[in-house]
Amino acid sequence: MFRKRSYIAALIGILLAMTVLFMAFGSRLFTDIEEESVVAEESGGGQIVVGVSQLGSESGWRTANTESVQNAFTQQNGYFLIFNNARQKQENQLKAIRSFISQRVDYIVFSPVVETGWETVLQEAKEAGIPVILMDRSIDVDTPDLYVTCVGSNFVEEGEKAGRWLENELSRRGDANRTVNIVMLLGTQGSSSQIGRTVGFASVSSGHENWNILEQEYAEFTSTKGKEVMRGFLRKHPNIDVVISQNDDMTFGAIEAIREAGRTVGVGGDITILSFDAVHDALEMVADGMINVDIECNPNQGEYLLQVIDMLEAGQTVEKRYYVEEDVFTIDNVTKELLQERNY
Ligand code: AHR
């Protein structure tokens, strides 16, 4: 009898402790999902609910891309935005997309951190009848009807532009047939921007036997990693002539490493720098002659996304691919006006 009573008392104690623990931490554990659910319910007043899974915040370009999306999907424009930052992890994006599906949003927009591994979750979205729009990067799937359209950059073309610029520049310098030693800082492994730019540049470099790719390494599109990888290149290769850096943040880190190693960069320097993105700070460096060329990658994709959703809402057919407009910048076309109006 005594043992039975103490057993019941212990059970009650455990239940009380669990209740206290749940009140203290449980609500915090479920905050995200609850807040998002409330948001979706509150938005019932005729607004279009869009769940956006942004892949991270690794670069200045990414910050600008996020701002562009947030400025587009506003209440004034008739939208209710549920935004999630996946912090560079595909598993976080999968979780966010599933959460959007369970909240029955009207559209899912996401920038895939890598190209592969999306079939299952996109099938789930399809079965739930939610249209999926890719932004910035694309995916590699056997069934393209898993997404409606993709709004972003032509990364292969960007890589080709870098190759063509180098080709012309070497001819201009009278170095077209000289051996040119190149290192490459690559972006996030398996992302479509990394793959596209690599493929595009290779399509030009393969036609030049004298272009000697000494080494290429992933540096995650970040300044810290760009610096670290560049330091390694400089230690191993005293003869680097050209750096191809697949985004501006890696370029900033790489230039720091090069200068610390006592070498010079850019126009008239001993290492030629090719970069991608063309964010404001990088364009300043182009104007100052520290970066030789910057291949633009346009982060202002919010407006394009609005147009696509407007068309879908109007029952119109949309293209499978929309490319944003992009330019190439050198010291010759970075004007004061351009620097003033560049808000990222
Ligand atoms: O996918 C676009 C790339 O991702 C941009 O070049 C880079 O800065 C970003 O992190």
CSV table of C-alpha atoms and ligand atoms in Angstrom, one decimal:
chain,number,residue,atom,x,y,z
A,1,MET,CA,0.0,0.0,0.0
A,2,PHE,CA,2.8,2.4,1.1
A,3,ARG,CA,4.8,1.5,-2.1
A,4,LYS,CA,1.7,2.1,-4.2
A,5,ARG,CA,1.2,5.5,-2.7
A,6,SER,CA,4.8,6.6,-3.2
A,7,TYR,CA,4.6,5.3,-6.8
A,8,ILE,CA,1.5,7.6,-7.4
A,9,ALA,CA,3.2,10.5,-5.6
A,10,ALA,CA,6.3,10.0,-7.8
A,11,LEU,CA,4.1,9.9,-10.9
A,12,ILE,CA,2.3,13.1,-10.0
A,13,GLY,CA,5.8,14.7,-9.3
A,14,ILE,CA,7.0,13.7,-12.7
A,15,LEU,CA,3.8,15.1,-14.4
A,16,LEU,CA,4.2,18.3,-12.5
A,17,ALA,CA,7.9,18.6,-13.4
A,18,MET,CA,7.0,17.9,-17.1
A,19,THR,CA,4.3,20.6,-17.0
A,20,VAL,CA,6.7,23.2,-15.5
A,21,LEU,CA,9.4,22.2,-18.0
A,22,PHE,CA,7.0,22.5,-20.9
A,23,MET,CA,5.8,25.9,-19.7
A,24,ALA,CA,9.4,27.1,-19.5
A,25,PHE,CA,10.9,25.6,-22.7
A,26,GLY,CA,8.2,23.9,-24.7
A,27,SER,CA,6.5,27.1,-25.8
A,28,ARG,CA,9.9,28.4,-27.0
A,29,LEU,CA,10.5,25.1,-28.9
A,30,PHE,CA,7.3,25.6,-30.8
A,31,THR,CA,7.5,29.4,-31.2
A,32,ASP,CA,8.5,29.4,-34.9
A,33,ILE,CA,5.8,27.1,-36.1
A,34,GLU,CA,3.1,28.7,-33.9
A,35,GLU,CA,4.1,32.2,-35.0
A,36,GLU,CA,4.1,31.2,-38.6
A,37,SER,CA,0.7,29.5,-38.2
A,38,VAL,CA,-0.8,32.5,-36.6
A,39,VAL,CA,0.6,34.7,-39.3
A,40,ALA,CA,-1.0,32.5,-42.0
A,41,GLU,CA,-4.4,32.5,-40.3
A,42,GLU,CA,-4.3,36.3,-39.7
A,43,SER,CA,-3.5,36.8,-43.4
A,44,GLY,CA,-6.9,35.6,-44.5
A,45,GLY,CA,-8.0,39.0,-45.8
A,46,GLY,CA,-7.6,38.3,-49.5
A,47,GLN,CA,-3.8,38.5,-49.3
A,48,ILE,CA,-1.6,36.1,-51.2
A,49,VAL,CA,0.5,34.1,-48.7
A,50,VAL,CA,4.0,33.4,-49.9
A,51,GLY,CA,6.5,31.2,-48.0
A,52,VAL,CA,10.1,32.2,-48.9
A,53,SER,CA,13.0,30.0,-47.9
A,54,GLN,CA,16.2,32.0,-48.3
A,55,LEU,CA,19.3,29.9,-48.3
A,56,GLY,CA,21.4,32.0,-45.9
A,57,SER,CA,23.2,35.3,-45.4
A,58,GLU,CA,26.7,34.4,-46.6
A,59,SER,CA,27.4,37.5,-48.8
A,60,GLY,CA,26.5,41.1,-49.5
A,61,TRP,CA,24.8,39.9,-52.6
A,62,ARG,CA,22.5,37.6,-50.5
A,63,THR,CA,21.6,40.5,-48.2
A,64,ALA,CA,20.5,42.5,-51.2
A,65,ASN,CA,18.6,39.6,-52.6
A,66,THR,CA,16.7,39.2,-49.3
A,67,GLU,CA,15.9,42.9,-49.2
A,68,SER,CA,14.6,42.8,-52.7
A,69,VAL,CA,12.2,39.9,-51.9
A,70,GLN,CA,11.1,41.5,-48.6
A,71,ASN,CA,10.4,44.8,-50.4
A,72,ALA,CA,8.4,43.0,-53.1
A,73,PHE,CA,6.1,40.8,-51.0
A,74,THR,CA,4.6,43.6,-48.9
A,75,GLN,CA,1.1,44.0,-47.5
A,76,GLN,CA,0.7,47.1,-49.7
A,77,ASN,CA,1.4,44.9,-52.7
A,78,GLY,CA,-1.3,42.4,-51.5
A,79,TYR,CA,1.1,39.8,-50.0
A,80,PHE,CA,1.7,38.1,-46.7
A,81,LEU,CA,5.3,37.0,-46.5
A,82,ILE,CA,6.5,34.1,-44.3
A,83,PHE,CA,10.2,34.3,-44.5
A,84,ASN,CA,12.8,31.7,-43.3
A,85,ASN,CA,16.6,31.9,-43.4
A,86,ALA,CA,18.1,28.4,-43.8
A,87,ARG,CA,21.6,29.3,-42.8
A,88,GLN,CA,23.3,27.4,-45.6
A,89,LYS,CA,21.7,24.1,-44.7
A,90,GLN,CA,19.6,22.1,-47.1
A,91,GLU,CA,17.9,20.3,-44.1
A,92,ASN,CA,16.7,23.7,-42.9
A,93,GLN,CA,15.3,24.5,-46.3
A,94,LEU,CA,13.5,21.1,-46.4
A,95,LYS,CA,12.0,21.8,-43.0
A,96,ALA,CA,10.9,25.3,-44.0
A,97,ILE,CA,9.3,24.1,-47.2
A,98,ARG,CA,7.4,21.4,-45.2
A,99,SER,CA,6.2,24.0,-42.7
A,100,PHE,CA,4.9,26.2,-45.6
A,101,ILE,CA,3.1,23.1,-47.0
A,102,SER,CA,1.5,22.4,-43.7
A,103,GLN,CA,0.4,26.0,-43.4
A,104,ARG,CA,-1.1,25.8,-46.9
A,105,VAL,CA,0.5,28.9,-48.3
A,106,ASP,CA,-0.5,30.0,-51.7
A,107,TYR,CA,3.1,30.0,-53.2
A,108,ILE,CA,6.5,28.6,-52.1
A,109,VAL,CA,9.5,30.6,-53.3
A,110,PHE,CA,13.0,29.3,-52.5
A,111,SER,CA,16.6,29.7,-53.4
A,112,PRO,CA,18.1,26.2,-53.4
A,113,VAL,CA,21.4,26.0,-51.6
A,114,VAL,CA,22.5,23.1,-53.8
A,115,GLU,CA,21.1,21.6,-57.0
A,116,THR,CA,20.2,18.1,-55.9
A,117,GLY,CA,18.0,16.4,-53.3
A,118,TRP,CA,14.7,18.2,-53.8
A,119,GLU,CA,12.4,15.6,-55.5
A,120,THR,CA,10.6,14.3,-52.4
A,121,VAL,CA,9.7,17.7,-50.8
A,122,LEU,CA,8.7,19.2,-54.1
A,123,GLN,CA,6.5,16.1,-54.8
A,124,GLU,CA,4.8,16.8,-51.4
A,125,ALA,CA,4.2,20.5,-52.5
A,126,LYS,CA,2.8,19.3,-55.8
A,127,GLU,CA,0.4,16.9,-54.1
A,128,ALA,CA,-0.7,19.8,-51.8
A,129,GLY,CA,-1.4,21.8,-54.9
A,130,ILE,CA,1.1,24.6,-54.0
A,131,PRO,CA,3.1,26.1,-56.9
A,132,VAL,CA,6.8,26.3,-56.3
A,133,ILE,CA,9.0,29.1,-57.8
A,134,LEU,CA,12.8,28.9,-57.7
A,135,MET,CA,14.7,32.1,-57.1
A,136,ASP,CA,18.4,32.8,-57.8
A,137,ARG,CA,19.7,29.3,-58.2
A,138,SER,CA,18.2,26.3,-60.0
A,139,ILE,CA,17.8,22.6,-59.3
A,140,ASP,CA,18.6,19.4,-61.0
A,141,VAL,CA,15.5,17.1,-61.2
A,142,ASP,CA,14.3,14.5,-63.6
A,143,THR,CA,10.7,15.8,-63.5
A,144,PRO,CA,10.7,19.6,-64.2
A,145,ASP,CA,7.0,19.9,-63.5
A,146,LEU,CA,8.0,19.8,-59.8
A,147,TYR,CA,8.4,23.6,-60.0
A,148,VAL,CA,6.5,26.2,-62.0
A,149,THR,CA,9.4,28.5,-63.0
A,150,CYS,CA,12.8,29.7,-62.1
A,151,VAL,CA,13.8,33.4,-61.8
A,152,GLY,CA,17.5,34.0,-61.6
A,153,SER,CA,20.8,34.5,-63.3
A,154,ASN,CA,22.4,32.7,-66.3
A,155,PHE,CA,25.4,31.4,-64.4
A,156,VAL,CA,26.9,29.6,-67.4
A,157,GLU,CA,26.8,32.8,-69.3
A,158,GLU,CA,28.4,34.7,-66.4
A,159,GLY,CA,31.3,32.2,-66.5
A,160,GLU,CA,31.6,32.6,-70.2
A,161,LYS,CA,31.7,36.4,-69.9
A,162,ALA,CA,34.7,36.0,-67.4
A,163,GLY,CA,36.5,33.7,-69.9
A,164,ARG,CA,35.9,36.1,-72.9
A,165,TRP,CA,37.0,39.1,-70.9
A,166,LEU,CA,40.3,37.3,-70.0
A,167,GLU,CA,40.8,36.3,-73.6
A,168,ASN,CA,40.4,39.9,-74.8
A,169,GLU,CA,42.5,41.3,-72.0
A,170,LEU,CA,45.5,38.9,-72.7
A,171,SER,CA,45.3,39.7,-76.4
A,172,ARG,CA,45.3,43.5,-75.6
A,173,ARG,CA,48.4,43.0,-73.4
A,174,GLY,CA,50.1,40.9,-76.1
A,175,ASP,CA,50.0,37.9,-73.8
A,176,ALA,CA,47.6,35.7,-75.8
A,177,ASN,CA,50.2,33.0,-76.3
A,178,ARG,CA,52.1,33.2,-73.1
A,179,THR,CA,51.6,30.7,-70.2
A,180,VAL,CA,49.0,32.2,-67.8
A,181,ASN,CA,48.8,30.7,-64.3
A,182,ILE,CA,45.3,30.7,-62.9
A,183,VAL,CA,43.8,29.8,-59.5
A,184,MET,CA,40.1,29.6,-58.9
A,185,LEU,CA,38.0,30.3,-55.8
A,186,LEU,CA,34.8,28.4,-56.2
A,187,GLY,CA,31.5,29.1,-54.4
A,188,THR,CA,29.4,26.6,-52.4
A,189,GLN,CA,30.0,23.1,-53.7
A,190,GLY,CA,27.0,21.8,-55.7
A,191,SER,CA,25.2,25.2,-56.0
A,192,SER,CA,24.1,26.1,-59.4
A,193,SER,CA,26.0,29.4,-59.3
A,194,GLN,CA,29.3,27.5,-58.6
A,195,ILE,CA,28.5,24.8,-61.2
A,196,GLY,CA,27.3,27.3,-63.9
A,197,ARG,CA,30.2,29.7,-63.5
A,198,THR,CA,32.7,26.9,-63.5
A,199,VAL,CA,31.2,25.3,-66.6
A,200,GLY,CA,30.9,28.6,-68.4
A,201,PHE,CA,34.5,29.6,-67.7
A,202,ALA,CA,35.8,26.1,-68.7
A,203,SER,CA,34.0,26.4,-72.1
A,204,VAL,CA,36.4,29.3,-72.9
A,205,SER,CA,39.5,28.2,-71.0
A,206,SER,CA,39.4,24.7,-72.7
A,207,GLY,CA,40.2,26.5,-76.0
A,208,HIS,CA,43.5,27.9,-74.6
A,209,GLU,CA,46.3,25.4,-73.9
A,210,ASN,CA,48.4,28.2,-72.4
A,211,TRP,CA,45.8,28.8,-69.6
A,212,ASN,CA,47.3,26.8,-66.8
A,213,ILE,CA,44.8,26.2,-64.0
A,214,LEU,CA,47.1,25.7,-61.1
A,215,GLU,CA,44.4,24.8,-58.6
A,216,GLN,CA,40.8,25.4,-57.7
A,217,GLU,CA,39.1,25.1,-54.3
A,218,TYR,CA,35.7,25.7,-52.7
A,219,ALA,CA,35.5,28.8,-50.5
A,220,GLU,CA,31.8,28.9,-49.7
A,221,PHE,CA,31.1,32.3,-51.1
A,222,THR,CA,32.4,34.0,-47.9
A,223,SER,CA,35.2,36.5,-47.3
A,224,THR,CA,36.8,34.5,-44.4
A,225,LYS,CA,37.0,31.3,-46.5
A,226,GLY,CA,38.2,33.2,-49.5
A,227,LYS,CA,41.1,34.6,-47.6
A,228,GLU,CA,42.0,31.3,-46.1
A,229,VAL,CA,42.0,29.5,-49.4
A,230,MET,CA,43.9,32.2,-51.1
A,231,ARG,CA,46.6,32.1,-48.5
A,232,GLY,CA,47.0,28.4,-49.2
A,233,PHE,CA,47.3,29.1,-52.9
A,234,LEU,CA,49.9,31.7,-52.4
A,235,ARG,CA,52.0,29.4,-50.2
A,236,LYS,CA,51.9,26.6,-52.8
A,237,HIS,CA,52.2,28.7,-56.0
A,238,PRO,CA,54.6,31.6,-56.2
A,239,ASN,CA,53.7,32.1,-59.9
A,240,ILE,CA,50.0,33.1,-59.8
A,241,ASP,CA,49.0,35.5,-62.6
A,242,VAL,CA,45.2,35.4,-62.4
A,243,VAL,CA,42.6,34.8,-59.7
A,244,ILE,CA,39.0,33.9,-60.7
A,245,SER,CA,36.9,34.4,-57.7
A,246,GLN,CA,33.3,33.3,-58.0
A,247,ASN,CA,31.9,36.1,-55.8
A,248,ASP,CA,32.8,39.5,-54.4
A,249,ASP,CA,33.0,38.4,-50.8
A,250,MET,CA,35.6,35.7,-51.6
A,251,THR,CA,37.4,38.4,-53.7
A,252,PHE,CA,37.6,40.8,-50.7
A,253,GLY,CA,39.2,38.0,-48.6
A,254,ALA,CA,41.5,37.0,-51.4
A,255,ILE,CA,42.8,40.5,-52.0
A,256,GLU,CA,43.6,40.9,-48.3
A,257,ALA,CA,45.6,37.7,-48.5
A,258,ILE,CA,47.5,38.7,-51.6
A,259,ARG,CA,48.4,42.1,-50.2
A,260,GLU,CA,49.5,40.6,-46.9
A,261,ALA,CA,51.8,38.3,-49.0
A,262,GLY,CA,53.4,41.5,-50.5
A,263,ARG,CA,51.9,41.2,-54.0
A,264,THR,CA,49.9,43.7,-55.9
A,265,VAL,CA,46.5,43.3,-57.6
A,266,GLY,CA,44.4,44.7,-60.4
A,267,VAL,CA,45.1,47.2,-63.2
A,268,GLY,CA,48.9,47.5,-63.4
A,269,GLY,CA,49.4,45.0,-60.5
A,270,ASP,CA,51.0,41.6,-60.8
A,271,ILE,CA,47.8,39.5,-60.2
A,272,THR,CA,44.8,40.0,-62.3
A,273,ILE,CA,41.5,39.8,-60.4
A,274,LEU,CA,38.2,38.5,-62.0
A,275,SER,CA,35.2,38.7,-59.7
A,276,PHE,CA,31.4,38.0,-59.8
A,277,ASP,CA,28.4,39.9,-58.3
A,278,ALA,CA,29.3,43.6,-58.7
A,279,VAL,CA,28.1,44.8,-55.3
A,280,HIS,CA,28.8,48.4,-54.4
A,281,ASP,CA,32.1,47.9,-52.4
A,282,ALA,CA,33.5,45.7,-55.2
A,283,LEU,CA,32.5,48.3,-57.8
A,284,GLU,CA,34.5,50.9,-55.8
A,285,MET,CA,37.4,48.6,-56.0
A,286,VAL,CA,36.9,48.2,-59.8
A,287,ALA,CA,36.9,52.0,-60.1
A,288,ASP,CA,40.1,52.1,-58.0
A,289,GLY,CA,41.7,49.5,-60.3
A,290,MET,CA,42.0,46.8,-57.7
A,291,ILE,CA,39.6,44.4,-59.3
A,292,ASN,CA,40.1,44.2,-63.1
A,293,VAL,CA,36.6,43.0,-64.0
A,294,ASP,CA,33.4,42.2,-62.1
A,295,ILE,CA,30.7,40.1,-63.8
A,296,GLU,CA,27.4,41.3,-62.6
A,297,CYS,CA,25.0,38.9,-60.8
A,298,ASN,CA,21.7,40.8,-60.3
A,299,PRO,CA,20.1,40.3,-56.8
A,300,ASN,CA,17.1,42.4,-57.5
A,301,GLN,CA,14.7,39.5,-58.2
A,302,GLY,CA,11.7,40.6,-56.1
A,303,GLU,CA,10.1,42.6,-58.9
A,304,TYR,CA,10.5,39.7,-61.3
A,305,LEU,CA,8.8,37.3,-58.8
A,306,LEU,CA,5.9,39.7,-58.4
A,307,GLN,CA,5.3,39.7,-62.1
A,308,VAL,CA,5.4,35.9,-62.3
A,309,ILE,CA,2.9,35.5,-59.5
A,310,ASP,CA,0.7,38.2,-61.1
A,311,MET,CA,0.7,36.2,-64.3
A,312,LEU,CA,-0.1,32.9,-62.5
A,313,GLU,CA,-2.9,34.6,-60.5
A,314,ALA,CA,-4.3,35.8,-63.9
A,315,GLY,CA,-4.3,32.2,-65.1
A,316,GLN,CA,-1.6,33.0,-67.7
A,317,THR,CA,1.1,30.5,-68.7
A,318,VAL,CA,4.6,31.4,-67.5
A,319,GLU,CA,8.0,30.5,-69.0
A,320,LYS,CA,10.1,27.8,-67.3
A,321,ARG,CA,13.0,30.2,-67.0
A,322,TYR,CA,13.4,34.0,-66.5
A,323,TYR,CA,16.9,35.5,-66.6
A,324,VAL,CA,17.5,38.8,-64.8
A,325,GLU,CA,19.5,41.5,-66.7
A,326,GLU,CA,23.3,41.6,-66.0
A,327,ASP,CA,26.3,43.6,-67.1
A,328,VAL,CA,30.1,43.4,-67.0
A,329,PHE,CA,32.1,46.1,-65.2
A,330,THR,CA,35.6,47.4,-65.6
A,331,ILE,CA,37.4,50.6,-64.8
A,332,ASP,CA,36.0,52.0,-68.1
A,333,ASN,CA,32.3,51.8,-67.2
A,334,VAL,CA,32.0,52.2,-63.4
A,335,THR,CA,30.8,55.8,-63.2
A,336,LYS,CA,30.1,58.0,-60.2
A,337,GLU,CA,26.4,57.8,-61.0
A,338,LEU,CA,26.5,54.0,-61.0
A,339,LEU,CA,28.2,54.0,-57.6
A,340,GLN,CA,25.7,56.5,-56.2
A,341,GLU,CA,22.6,54.6,-57.3
A,342,ARG,CA,24.0,51.1,-56.3
A,343,ASN,CA,22.2,50.5,-53.1
A,344,TYR,CA,23.8,47.2,-52.2
B,1,AHR,O1,23.8,32.3,-56.2
B,1,AHR,C1,24.3,33.6,-56.3
B,1,AHR,C2,25.5,33.7,-55.5
B,1,AHR,O2,25.3,33.4,-54.2
B,1,AHR,C3,26.2,35.0,-55.5
B,1,AHR,O3,27.2,35.2,-56.4
B,1,AHR,C4,26.9,35.0,-54.2
B,1,AHR,O4,27.4,36.2,-53.7
B,1,AHR,C5,25.9,34.3,-53.4
B,1,AHR,O5,26.3,34.0,-52.1
